[in-house]
Each structure stands twice: as structure tokens, then as C-alpha cells.
Amino acid sequence: MRARHLLVVAAAAVLLAVPACLPRKCVPTELSTKRNLVDLSAGPDDHAPASPGLIRDVDDTVRARTAALQPAGARPYHFLALSGGGLYGAFGAGIGAGWTDTGTRPQFDVVTGISVGSLIAVFLFLGPQYDDLLHDEVVGVSRSDLLRLRLIATVPFAGALFNTGPIERRIERAYTPQVLAEVAAAHAAGRRLYVGTTNLDTRRLVIWDMGAIASQGTRESMELFHKVLLASSSIPGAFPPVRLPVEVDGRRYEELHVDGGASDEVFFRAFMVADLNRMNGLPGGVAPAGSTLYLVNNGKMYAEPSCVRPRVGPLLGATYRSVIYGKTRDELYRIYLNCLATGVNFRHTAIPQEYDMGGGGALGLSDEDQQRLFDLGRGIGRFAGEGGPWRELPPGTDTTEQVLPRSGTRFATPDRAGGAGAPCYQR
């Protein structure tokens, strides 16, 4: 019986391996990235994308309703939300520096951050006086500054491939008692700084009020401040989860927290508006007229296409990237809906799709590539959150981004379609 089982397992392994051995001819990248391929199998009247005018009409209608609930005469709020992105965070730091260059950078009432966005968020929350320090913290960082590989023999018994010693020391050095004192002072003035982590036990996002933590002014609160930043930046599998003791009904327990990006890549919630209103003596949960959320994505909106080798590693990697990028676009749409509900204007920017990111990935960029990203962000920051590379609608609302059904497997580029009236297929 055992021999029969082994034979079945071996046969299954061979059958699974056969497709992986077959060569495949991938669609060239310059064609696979086109968003307006003509579907030669579709009829001329099939599947028209939603008109941008329709989306604008809906936006205007909802905002007209919330306008009636906006507190009269109150000053507008300024929100900033920063995504994760590893060393791509140089882009977000550049946004702040470029905005400072214009002389119009606002003092943000609320700043939120996930992963590297949490590390950047603290300094952008405090103000332009930290721009130079922030540049030095995010540009010129090498993999060895963040990662230290564990002994191979210990990996099977550890919670991650790397230990957190290097990044812990960087956090302790950068987020000093003086920094926490300034965060506490801003909190006392009614401003808010939030950082997101993922509780692995509940598989849910946890939002930490960093100003409230800093305001406690104890050694324990500083340790918690540092641990939350570390947890928010701890990529599952690469870094071990951060153990946080908690107390419920007088009993002590322990939670495991990792990168907030495992739940949400970036976040903004309606309670943030209601809290500001309450602190300013205003009714309801709709923001004053002119309030704006500026959302910075430290990455691109779509994963870079490439010909995937039919092997377990590349297949899992491509699937993971597809999930992460798709989840981020979905989260931006939810944030946009929260903005509509609270009367907050939506402004979003990201690394341009056509930008050459360089080699090394999010944890292996060269110093030169980090500086290029910083300079790119600085140029976008000089638009002061309006026009140009800043969008007013989330990804998926533009006609070139909408995914339409395929009617077959034959396509043509518009210039080769021979005047065919077939609709376009969006990837």
C-alpha cells in the first residue's frame, strides 16, 4: 500500500512538472502594457467603458449634498496619507521637500503612514525643519543598513530570514526624545499622527495614535513608539513579528504585529474628520469646505509586466505582486468614497508608470536610484498637490484603466486594426 502511495505521488509530481518544462512565447512587454488593444472578436457595439463625464456627475452630486452639511466659516483641514514601499519611500520624502520649495506646504492636521510611510510620516507631520534629516534617512540606505541574515541553521526555527537589529538601531537613533516631545506638543495642539500595523492573530489593521503614545512621556511609551514603527515596517517573512504585551480585564496577553501593508497599503478613515470637528467645536462628521486629503503612493499603480517562468517561485512572486497592487488600487477607491462621504477633496499621486525604477527592488535600490526617486518626488511636490501628476479621481475611473471583458483571444494595436470598429480591451 505504501509503495502504491509513493507511486501516485511521484506520478502527480511528474504531471505537475510537465507544463513547467514546456516553452512559452510571451506577449512582448511593449504590447502587453498597451491599454487600448482592439478586440477583434468583439462586435462594434460591445462593452463601452464608463464615461468620465458620468463619474464627474456622480462626484458633483455627492459633493453638493455634503456641502450643505459643511460647517460654515471654519478653516479647512489638511490630511496626508503615505503608503509603504521600502526604499521607494525616497519618493514620498521628495514630495515633502518639493512642497516646501513652493512656500505653500500646509501644516497637516492629520498624517497617516504604513510601513516606510510610517517612518516618513513622523517627520512630515512635524514640519519642513526636518526635510534635511528625512533626506539623509531615506537616501543612501543600503540593504545591509536594514537587514542582517540569520544563521542558516536557525532559520527553520525563527520567525523570519533576517533579524531586526539594524533597523531597530536606526529607529532609536532617529526618533529621539526630542522628536517624541514635538509629536506630543502637536497632539496637544489638536493635530493627529496615526501609524498602521497588522495584528497577525486577528489578521486585521490596527491604527495607533502616535501622539497619544508620545504624550505619556515615559520610558515605556518611547519603547512602544519605537516598537510600533518597527512593527509597521516589519515585512512578514523578512522580519520577525514584533511582540507587544497587552492587558484585557486585568489579564496579560501578547500580540504579534507586522507590516501594516499586510492589511492596507495606505489608510484614511472618516473618524479622523469627526475627531477634528469635535476638537474644534464643530458639529457632525463632514469637514469644512476646502478640506483636502493628499495621498502619496510610494510605488506605481500597476506592477511591471514581465514574462513569468512557469516555476513555483516566479509564479508565486507574480501572484503576490498582483494581489498587492490590486489591493492598493481597491484601497484607494475606498479612501475616495470616504472622502466623498466626509466632504474632503481627494488628491493622489504615485510614481509614474513609465518611470525606470532601476534595479534591486524595494529593498535593494542603489544610492543613485534612491536620489533619482527623491528628485522625482521633489518635482511632483512642487505642484503643491494640484494638477499635473496629482489626480482628483482614484485609479480605475479613467476610461483607459477600466477592465472590459474579452470576447476572444485575437487582438490588434489600434494602428494595425485596419479601421476595425471593435471596442478596446483594457488589461
Coordinates of C-alpha atoms in Angstrom, one line a residue:
M1 CA 0.0 0.0 0.0
R2 CA 2.8 2.4 0.9
A3 CA 4.6 1.7 -2.4
R4 CA 1.3 2.5 -4.3
H5 CA 1.0 5.8 -2.5
L6 CA 4.6 6.7 -3.4
L7 CA 3.9 5.8 -7.0
V8 CA 0.8 8.1 -7.1
V9 CA 2.8 11.0 -5.5
A10 CA 5.6 10.6 -8.0
A11 CA 3.2 10.4 -11.0
A12 CA 1.4 13.6 -9.8
A13 CA 4.8 15.4 -9.4
V14 CA 5.7 14.4 -13.0
L15 CA 2.4 15.6 -14.3
L16 CA 2.7 18.9 -12.5
A17 CA 6.2 19.4 -13.7
V18 CA 5.5 18.7 -17.4
P19 CA 3.7 22.1 -18.2
A20 CA 6.6 23.9 -16.4
C21 CA 9.1 22.3 -18.8
L22 CA 7.2 23.5 -21.9
P23 CA 8.5 26.7 -23.6
R24 CA 6.1 29.6 -23.9
K25 CA 6.1 32.7 -26.1
C26 CA 5.2 35.7 -24.1
V27 CA 3.4 38.8 -25.4
P28 CA 6.2 41.4 -25.8
T29 CA 6.2 43.9 -22.9
E30 CA 5.6 46.9 -25.3
L31 CA 2.4 45.2 -26.4
S32 CA 1.2 43.7 -23.1
T33 CA 1.4 47.2 -21.5
K34 CA -0.9 48.8 -24.1
R35 CA -4.3 49.6 -22.6
N36 CA -6.2 50.1 -25.8
L37 CA -5.7 46.8 -27.8
V38 CA -8.6 46.3 -30.2
D39 CA -10.6 43.1 -29.5
L40 CA -11.0 41.6 -33.0
S41 CA -13.6 39.1 -31.7
A42 CA -16.0 41.7 -30.3
G43 CA -18.8 43.5 -32.1
P44 CA -18.6 47.2 -32.8
D45 CA -21.2 48.0 -30.0
D46 CA -19.8 45.7 -27.3
H47 CA -18.6 46.9 -23.8
A48 CA -18.1 50.6 -23.8
P49 CA -16.2 52.0 -20.8
A50 CA -18.0 54.3 -18.4
S51 CA -17.7 57.9 -19.5
P52 CA -15.5 60.2 -17.4
G53 CA -18.4 62.7 -17.5
L54 CA -20.7 60.2 -15.7
I55 CA -18.1 59.8 -13.0
R56 CA -17.7 63.5 -12.6
D57 CA -21.5 64.0 -12.4
V58 CA -21.7 61.4 -9.6
D59 CA -18.9 63.2 -7.8
D60 CA -20.5 66.6 -8.2
T61 CA -23.9 65.3 -7.0
V62 CA -22.5 63.7 -3.8
R63 CA -20.4 66.7 -3.0
A64 CA -23.4 69.0 -3.5
R65 CA -25.1 67.0 -0.8
T66 CA -22.2 67.1 1.7
A67 CA -21.7 70.8 1.0
A68 CA -24.9 71.6 2.8
L69 CA -23.5 69.9 6.0
Q70 CA -20.1 71.6 6.0
P71 CA -19.6 73.9 9.0
A72 CA -19.8 77.5 7.8
G73 CA -16.7 79.7 8.2
A74 CA -14.4 77.1 9.6
R75 CA -10.9 76.7 8.3
P76 CA -10.2 73.7 6.0
Y77 CA -8.3 70.6 7.2
H78 CA -5.2 69.2 5.5
F79 CA -4.7 65.4 5.6
L80 CA -1.7 63.5 4.3
A81 CA -1.6 59.7 3.8
L82 CA 1.6 57.8 3.0
S83 CA 1.8 54.3 1.7
G84 CA 4.5 51.6 2.1
G85 CA 7.2 50.9 -0.4
G86 CA 10.5 50.1 1.1
L87 CA 13.4 52.2 -0.2
Y88 CA 10.9 53.7 -2.7
G89 CA 10.0 55.8 0.3
A90 CA 12.6 58.3 -1.1
F91 CA 9.8 59.4 -3.4
G92 CA 7.5 60.4 -0.6
A93 CA 10.3 62.3 1.2
G94 CA 11.0 64.2 -2.0
I95 CA 7.3 65.2 -2.2
G96 CA 7.6 66.9 1.1
A97 CA 10.8 68.7 0.2
G98 CA 9.4 69.9 -3.2
W99 CA 6.3 71.2 -1.5
T100 CA 8.5 73.1 1.0
D101 CA 10.2 74.7 -2.0
T102 CA 7.0 76.3 -3.1
G103 CA 6.4 78.0 0.3
T104 CA 2.8 76.7 0.3
R105 CA 3.2 73.4 2.2
P106 CA 0.4 73.3 4.8
Q107 CA 0.7 72.2 8.4
F108 CA -1.1 68.9 8.2
D109 CA -3.9 68.3 10.7
V110 CA -3.7 64.5 10.3
V111 CA -0.9 62.4 8.9
T112 CA -1.1 58.6 8.4
G113 CA 1.6 56.1 7.5
I114 CA 2.1 52.5 6.7
S115 CA 5.5 50.7 6.6
V116 CA 8.1 53.0 5.3
G117 CA 5.3 55.6 5.1
S118 CA 5.1 55.5 8.9
L119 CA 8.8 56.3 9.2
I120 CA 8.4 59.3 6.8
A121 CA 5.1 60.3 8.4
V122 CA 6.6 61.4 11.7
F123 CA 8.9 64.0 10.1
L124 CA 6.4 65.3 7.5
F125 CA 4.0 65.6 10.4
L126 CA 6.4 67.8 12.4
G127 CA 7.3 70.1 9.5
P128 CA 9.8 71.4 6.9
Q129 CA 12.5 71.8 9.6
Y130 CA 13.0 68.0 9.3
D131 CA 13.3 67.9 5.5
D132 CA 17.1 67.6 5.5
L133 CA 17.1 64.9 8.2
L134 CA 14.4 63.0 6.3
H135 CA 16.5 63.1 3.1
D136 CA 19.5 61.7 5.0
E137 CA 17.4 58.9 6.5
V138 CA 15.9 57.7 3.2
V139 CA 18.6 58.3 0.6
G140 CA 21.8 56.4 0.7
V141 CA 20.4 53.5 2.6
S142 CA 21.7 50.0 1.7
R143 CA 20.3 46.6 2.2
S144 CA 22.9 45.9 4.9
D145 CA 21.7 49.0 6.8
L146 CA 18.3 47.3 7.3
L147 CA 18.8 43.6 7.0
R148 CA 21.1 41.1 8.8
L149 CA 20.7 37.5 7.7
R150 CA 20.3 34.9 10.4
L151 CA 22.5 31.9 10.6
I152 CA 21.1 29.5 8.1
A153 CA 20.8 26.7 10.7
T154 CA 18.5 28.9 12.8
V155 CA 16.1 30.0 10.0
P156 CA 13.7 27.0 10.3
F157 CA 13.2 27.8 14.0
A158 CA 12.9 31.6 13.6
G159 CA 10.1 33.8 12.6
A160 CA 12.0 35.4 9.7
L161 CA 15.0 35.2 7.4
F162 CA 16.5 38.4 8.9
N163 CA 16.8 39.9 12.4
T164 CA 15.7 43.5 13.1
G165 CA 18.9 44.7 14.9
P166 CA 20.0 47.2 12.2
I167 CA 16.6 48.8 11.6
E168 CA 15.9 48.9 15.4
R169 CA 19.1 50.9 15.9
R170 CA 18.1 53.3 13.1
I171 CA 14.7 53.9 14.6
E172 CA 16.2 54.5 18.1
R173 CA 18.7 56.9 16.6
A174 CA 16.2 58.9 14.5
Y175 CA 13.2 59.1 16.7
T176 CA 14.7 60.7 19.8
P177 CA 13.1 62.0 23.0
Q178 CA 13.1 65.5 21.3
V179 CA 11.2 64.1 18.3
L180 CA 8.6 62.5 20.6
A181 CA 8.3 65.7 22.6
E182 CA 7.4 67.6 19.4
V183 CA 4.9 64.9 18.4
A184 CA 3.3 65.3 21.8
A185 CA 3.2 69.1 21.5
A186 CA 1.5 68.8 18.1
H187 CA -1.0 66.3 19.6
A188 CA -1.8 68.7 22.5
A189 CA -2.5 71.4 19.8
G190 CA -5.1 69.1 18.2
R191 CA -3.2 67.5 15.4
R192 CA -3.0 63.8 14.9
L193 CA -0.4 61.2 13.7
Y194 CA -1.5 57.7 13.0
V195 CA 0.5 54.6 12.1
G196 CA -0.9 51.3 10.9
T197 CA 0.3 47.7 11.8
T198 CA -1.2 44.3 11.2
N199 CA -2.2 42.1 14.2
L200 CA -1.4 38.7 12.9
D201 CA -3.7 37.0 15.5
T202 CA -6.8 38.8 14.2
R203 CA -5.5 39.3 10.7
R204 CA -6.7 43.0 10.8
L205 CA -5.3 46.5 10.7
V206 CA -4.5 48.3 13.9
I207 CA -4.3 52.1 13.9
W208 CA -2.0 53.6 16.6
D209 CA -2.4 57.2 17.8
M210 CA 1.3 58.0 18.0
G211 CA 0.7 61.5 19.5
A212 CA -1.2 59.9 22.4
I213 CA 1.6 57.5 23.0
A214 CA 4.3 60.2 22.8
S215 CA 2.2 62.3 25.2
Q216 CA 2.6 59.8 28.1
G217 CA 6.3 60.9 28.3
T218 CA 7.6 57.7 29.9
R219 CA 10.3 55.2 29.0
E220 CA 7.7 52.6 28.3
S221 CA 5.8 55.0 25.9
M222 CA 9.0 55.7 24.0
E223 CA 9.7 52.0 23.7
L224 CA 6.1 51.4 22.4
F225 CA 6.5 54.3 20.0
H226 CA 9.7 52.6 18.6
K227 CA 8.1 49.2 18.5
V228 CA 5.0 50.4 16.6
L229 CA 7.3 52.0 14.0
L230 CA 9.3 48.7 13.8
A231 CA 6.2 46.6 13.5
S232 CA 4.7 48.8 10.8
S233 CA 8.0 48.3 8.8
S234 CA 8.4 44.5 9.5
I235 CA 7.8 42.7 6.2
P236 CA 6.4 39.3 7.1
G237 CA 8.9 36.6 6.4
A238 CA 11.8 39.0 6.1
F239 CA 11.5 40.4 9.6
P240 CA 10.1 38.6 12.7
P241 CA 6.8 39.9 14.1
V242 CA 7.0 42.4 16.9
R243 CA 5.7 41.1 20.2
L244 CA 3.5 43.6 22.1
P245 CA 2.2 42.8 25.6
V246 CA -1.5 43.8 26.1
E247 CA -3.8 43.7 29.1
V248 CA -7.5 42.7 28.9
D249 CA -9.7 42.7 32.0
G250 CA -6.6 42.6 34.2
R251 CA -5.0 39.7 32.4
R252 CA -1.8 40.0 30.4
Y253 CA -1.5 38.6 26.9
E254 CA 0.8 39.1 23.9
E255 CA 0.0 40.2 20.3
L256 CA 2.2 39.7 17.2
H257 CA 2.3 42.8 14.9
V258 CA 3.9 43.1 11.4
D259 CA 3.8 45.5 8.4
G260 CA 0.6 47.4 8.2
G261 CA 0.7 46.8 4.4
A262 CA -0.4 43.2 5.0
S263 CA -3.8 44.7 5.8
D264 CA -3.9 48.1 4.0
E265 CA -1.2 49.7 1.9
V266 CA -2.4 53.2 2.9
F267 CA -5.3 54.4 5.0
F268 CA -7.7 57.3 5.8
R269 CA -10.8 56.9 7.9
A270 CA -13.9 59.0 8.4
F271 CA -13.4 59.2 12.2
M272 CA -10.4 61.4 11.6
V273 CA -12.8 64.2 10.3
A274 CA -15.3 63.7 13.1
D275 CA -12.5 63.9 15.7
L276 CA -11.1 67.2 14.3
N277 CA -14.6 68.6 14.2
R278 CA -15.2 67.7 17.9
M279 CA -11.8 69.2 18.9
N280 CA -12.7 72.4 17.1
G281 CA -16.2 72.7 18.5
L282 CA -17.9 71.8 15.2
P283 CA -20.9 69.5 14.7
G284 CA -21.1 66.3 12.6
G285 CA -18.6 64.3 10.6
V286 CA -18.3 66.5 7.4
A287 CA -15.2 68.5 7.0
P288 CA -15.1 72.3 6.4
A289 CA -15.2 73.5 2.8
G290 CA -11.8 73.2 1.1
S291 CA -10.5 70.3 3.3
T292 CA -8.2 68.0 1.3
L293 CA -6.6 64.6 1.6
Y294 CA -3.2 64.4 -0.2
L295 CA -2.3 60.7 -0.7
V296 CA 1.2 59.7 -1.7
N297 CA 1.8 56.2 -3.0
N298 CA 5.5 55.2 -2.8
G299 CA 5.3 52.9 -5.8
K300 CA 3.5 52.5 -9.1
M301 CA -0.2 51.8 -9.5
Y302 CA 0.4 48.7 -11.7
A303 CA 3.1 46.0 -11.3
E304 CA 5.7 46.0 -14.0
P305 CA 4.9 43.3 -16.6
S306 CA 7.4 40.5 -17.3
C307 CA 7.4 37.1 -18.9
V308 CA 6.8 34.7 -16.0
R309 CA 8.7 31.4 -15.9
P310 CA 6.3 28.6 -15.1
R311 CA 8.1 27.6 -11.9
V312 CA 6.8 27.7 -8.4
G313 CA 9.0 30.7 -7.3
P314 CA 8.3 33.0 -10.2
L315 CA 4.6 32.0 -10.2
L316 CA 4.2 32.8 -6.5
G317 CA 6.1 36.0 -6.9
A318 CA 4.0 37.2 -9.8
T319 CA 0.8 36.3 -7.9
Y320 CA 1.9 38.1 -4.8
R321 CA 2.6 41.3 -6.7
S322 CA -0.7 41.1 -8.5
V323 CA -2.5 40.8 -5.2
I324 CA -0.6 43.7 -3.5
Y325 CA -1.1 46.1 -6.4
G326 CA -4.7 45.2 -6.9
K327 CA -5.4 45.6 -3.2
T328 CA -3.7 49.0 -3.2
R329 CA -5.9 50.2 -6.1
D330 CA -9.0 48.9 -4.3
E331 CA -8.0 50.7 -1.1
L332 CA -7.6 54.0 -2.9
Y333 CA -11.1 53.7 -4.2
R334 CA -12.4 53.1 -0.6
I335 CA -10.5 56.1 0.6
Y336 CA -12.0 58.1 -2.2
L337 CA -15.5 57.1 -1.1
N338 CA -14.6 58.1 2.5
C339 CA -13.6 61.5 1.1
L340 CA -16.9 61.8 -0.7
A341 CA -18.8 61.0 2.5
T342 CA -16.9 63.5 4.6
G343 CA -16.7 66.3 2.1
V344 CA -12.9 66.0 1.7
N345 CA -11.2 66.7 -1.6
F346 CA -9.2 63.7 -3.0
R347 CA -5.7 64.3 -4.4
H348 CA -3.5 61.3 -5.2
T349 CA -0.1 60.9 -6.8
A350 CA 2.2 57.9 -7.4
I351 CA 5.5 57.1 -9.1
P352 CA 4.7 57.4 -12.9
Q353 CA 4.1 54.1 -14.7
E354 CA 6.8 54.9 -17.3
Y355 CA 9.5 55.8 -14.7
D356 CA 12.5 53.5 -14.7
M357 CA 12.8 52.3 -11.1
G358 CA 16.4 51.0 -11.5
G359 CA 17.5 47.6 -10.3
G360 CA 17.5 45.9 -6.9
G361 CA 13.8 46.1 -6.0
A362 CA 12.2 47.9 -3.0
L363 CA 15.0 46.8 -0.6
G364 CA 18.0 46.9 -2.9
L365 CA 18.0 50.3 -4.7
S366 CA 21.4 51.9 -5.3
D367 CA 22.2 55.3 -3.8
E368 CA 21.8 56.8 -7.2
D369 CA 18.4 55.3 -7.8
Q370 CA 17.2 56.5 -4.4
Q371 CA 18.4 60.0 -5.1
R372 CA 16.6 59.9 -8.5
L373 CA 13.4 58.9 -6.8
F374 CA 13.8 61.7 -4.3
D375 CA 14.3 64.2 -7.1
L376 CA 11.3 62.8 -8.9
G377 CA 9.1 63.3 -5.8
R378 CA 10.5 66.7 -5.3
G379 CA 9.4 67.8 -8.8
I380 CA 5.9 66.4 -8.2
G381 CA 5.8 68.1 -4.7
R382 CA 6.3 71.4 -6.4
F383 CA 2.9 71.1 -7.9
A384 CA 1.6 71.7 -4.4
G385 CA -0.9 68.9 -4.6
E386 CA -2.8 70.3 -7.5
G387 CA -2.9 69.4 -11.2
G388 CA -0.2 67.8 -13.2
P389 CA 0.7 64.5 -11.6
W390 CA -1.9 64.8 -8.9
R391 CA -5.2 63.1 -9.6
E392 CA -8.7 64.0 -8.3
L393 CA -10.2 60.6 -9.0
P394 CA -8.9 57.1 -8.0
P395 CA -7.4 54.5 -10.3
G396 CA -10.0 52.7 -12.3
T397 CA -12.2 55.7 -13.1
D398 CA -10.3 56.8 -16.2
T399 CA -11.5 55.1 -19.4
T400 CA -8.0 53.8 -20.2
E401 CA -7.9 52.0 -16.8
Q402 CA -11.3 50.2 -16.9
V403 CA -11.2 46.4 -17.4
L404 CA -13.6 45.3 -20.1
P405 CA -14.5 41.7 -21.0
R406 CA -12.6 39.8 -23.6
S407 CA -14.7 38.2 -26.4
G408 CA -11.8 36.0 -27.7
T409 CA -8.1 35.8 -27.9
R410 CA -7.3 37.8 -31.1
F411 CA -6.2 41.5 -30.6
A412 CA -4.6 44.2 -32.6
T413 CA -2.9 47.5 -31.8
P414 CA -5.0 50.5 -32.9
D415 CA -2.7 51.3 -35.8
R416 CA -2.8 47.7 -37.1
A417 CA -6.6 47.2 -36.6
G418 CA -7.3 48.3 -40.2
G419 CA -10.1 50.7 -39.1
A420 CA -12.0 47.9 -37.2
G421 CA -14.7 49.3 -35.1
A422 CA -14.3 46.7 -32.4
P423 CA -14.1 48.0 -28.8
C424 CA -10.9 48.2 -26.9
Y425 CA -9.9 45.6 -24.3
Q426 CA -8.2 47.1 -21.2
R427 CA -5.8 44.9 -19.2

